[in-house]
Coordinates of C-alpha atoms in Angstrom, one line a residue:
M104 CA 25.8 -2.7 5.3
K105 CA 22.9 -5.1 5.4
K106 CA 19.5 -3.6 4.6
I107 CA 16.3 -5.0 6.0
S108 CA 12.8 -4.3 4.7
L109 CA 10.3 -4.3 7.6
I110 CA 6.8 -4.6 6.2
H111 CA 3.5 -4.3 8.0
G112 CA 0.1 -5.2 6.5
P113 CA -3.5 -4.2 7.0
N114 CA -4.7 -2.7 10.2
L115 CA -1.3 -2.6 11.8
N116 CA -1.3 1.2 11.5
L117 CA -3.8 1.0 14.4
T118 CA -1.5 -1.0 16.6
G119 CA -1.6 0.4 20.1
S120 CA -5.3 1.4 19.9
R121 CA -6.8 -1.6 18.1
E122 CA -7.6 -4.4 20.5
P123 CA -4.7 -3.8 22.9
G124 CA -5.5 -6.9 24.8
I125 CA -4.6 -8.9 21.7
Y126 CA -2.0 -6.7 19.9
G127 CA -0.5 -4.7 22.8
A128 CA -0.5 -1.1 23.7
E129 CA 2.7 -0.1 21.9
T130 CA 2.2 1.9 18.7
L131 CA 3.5 0.9 15.3
D132 CA 5.9 3.9 15.5
A133 CA 7.3 2.5 18.7
I134 CA 7.7 -0.9 17.3
N135 CA 9.4 0.4 14.2
A136 CA 11.8 2.5 16.3
A137 CA 12.7 -0.6 18.4
V138 CA 13.4 -2.7 15.3
V139 CA 15.4 0.1 13.6
Q140 CA 17.5 0.5 16.8
K141 CA 18.1 -3.3 17.0
C142 CA 19.2 -3.4 13.4
E143 CA 21.5 -0.4 14.0
Q144 CA 23.2 -2.4 16.8
Y145 CA 24.2 -4.9 14.1
G146 CA 25.3 -2.2 11.7
W147 CA 22.3 -2.7 9.5
Q148 CA 19.8 -0.3 8.0
C149 CA 16.1 -1.0 8.5
V150 CA 13.3 0.6 6.3
P151 CA 9.8 0.3 7.8
F152 CA 6.7 0.3 5.6
Q153 CA 3.0 -0.2 6.3
S154 CA 0.0 -0.5 3.9
N155 CA -3.5 -1.7 4.1
S156 CA -3.3 -2.5 0.4
E157 CA -2.2 -5.9 -0.9
G158 CA -0.9 -4.5 -4.1
A159 CA 1.3 -1.9 -2.2
L160 CA 2.7 -4.7 0.0
I161 CA 3.5 -6.8 -3.2
D162 CA 5.2 -3.7 -4.8
R163 CA 7.3 -3.2 -1.6
I164 CA 8.3 -6.8 -1.6
H165 CA 9.3 -6.6 -5.2
A166 CA 11.3 -3.4 -4.5
A167 CA 13.5 -5.4 -2.1
I168 CA 15.0 -7.4 -5.0
G169 CA 18.6 -6.3 -5.4
Q170 CA 18.1 -3.6 -2.7
C171 CA 17.7 -5.6 0.6
D172 CA 19.2 -8.6 2.3
G173 CA 16.2 -9.8 4.1
L174 CA 12.5 -9.2 4.9
I175 CA 10.5 -9.1 8.1
L176 CA 6.8 -9.3 7.3
N177 CA 3.7 -9.1 9.3
A178 CA 1.1 -9.6 6.6
G179 CA -1.8 -9.3 9.0
A180 CA -4.9 -11.0 7.7
Y181 CA -3.3 -11.4 4.3
T182 CA -1.2 -14.1 5.9
H183 CA -4.0 -16.5 5.8
Y184 CA -5.1 -16.3 2.2
S185 CA -2.9 -14.2 0.0
Y186 CA -1.2 -16.4 -2.5
A187 CA -0.1 -13.2 -4.3
L188 CA 2.0 -12.2 -1.3
R189 CA 3.3 -15.8 -1.1
D190 CA 4.4 -15.6 -4.7
A191 CA 6.0 -12.2 -4.3
I192 CA 8.1 -13.4 -1.3
A193 CA 9.2 -16.5 -3.2
A194 CA 10.2 -14.3 -6.2
T195 CA 12.6 -12.2 -4.1
R196 CA 14.7 -15.3 -3.1
L197 CA 15.4 -13.3 0.1
P198 CA 15.1 -14.7 3.6
C199 CA 11.8 -13.6 5.0
I200 CA 10.6 -13.9 8.6
E201 CA 6.9 -14.0 9.1
V202 CA 5.9 -12.2 12.3
H203 CA 2.8 -11.8 14.3
L204 CA 2.2 -9.8 17.5
S205 CA -0.4 -12.4 18.8
N206 CA -0.2 -16.1 19.0
V207 CA -2.3 -16.9 15.9
H208 CA -2.6 -20.5 16.9
A209 CA -4.4 -19.6 20.1
R210 CA -7.0 -17.6 18.2
E211 CA -9.7 -18.3 15.6
E212 CA -9.4 -21.3 13.4
F213 CA -8.9 -19.3 10.2
R214 CA -5.8 -17.8 11.7
H215 CA -4.1 -21.1 12.1
H216 CA -3.2 -21.4 8.4
S217 CA -0.5 -19.3 6.8
A218 CA -0.3 -19.1 3.0
I219 CA 3.1 -17.4 3.2
A220 CA 4.9 -19.6 5.8
P221 CA 6.1 -22.2 3.2
V222 CA 8.2 -19.6 1.5
C223 CA 9.5 -17.9 4.7
A224 CA 12.6 -18.9 6.6
G225 CA 10.6 -19.0 9.8
V226 CA 7.6 -17.8 11.7
I227 CA 7.6 -15.9 15.1
A228 CA 4.3 -15.3 16.8
G229 CA 2.9 -14.4 20.1
F230 CA 5.5 -12.2 21.7
G231 CA 4.1 -8.8 20.9
K232 CA 6.8 -6.3 19.9
N233 CA 9.5 -8.9 20.8
S234 CA 8.3 -11.0 17.9
Y235 CA 9.9 -8.4 15.6
L236 CA 13.1 -8.2 17.6
L237 CA 13.4 -11.9 17.6
A238 CA 13.0 -11.8 13.8
V239 CA 16.0 -9.4 13.6
D240 CA 18.0 -12.0 15.6
A241 CA 16.8 -14.8 13.2
L242 CA 17.9 -12.8 10.2
K243 CA 21.3 -12.2 11.8
G244 CA 21.7 -16.0 12.2
I245 CA 20.8 -16.4 8.5
L246 CA 22.8 -13.5 7.0
E247 CA 26.0 -13.6 9.0

């Protein structure tokens, strides 16, 4: 059975109540449930995790080595400047899909750059909860 680590970064615990016009009205729990269900349809296990701490995110990425087959990561604001997260992703040698609820390229200039994209298999942004579901499909194409 394939195992996917679903990792959410800072402020995503507030999804559903934080700027719903940008990030949507669905809670993180609802998003996690939808991703877990989609993974189960493929016979996969999905383990969600959220932290506002960069170190905890790095530890979770490291924990995927030898335990998971792929990563889905919404690194939040860390996307734009965390070379430590970039290095952690690269160290896993696992396919990682970078995900964003909003279209980061239609927003503030600082959000247009991703420090992690060069070590990810792909980037999906702007489709709300569906960004995560598309990431599951992307991993399916890579892993099977």
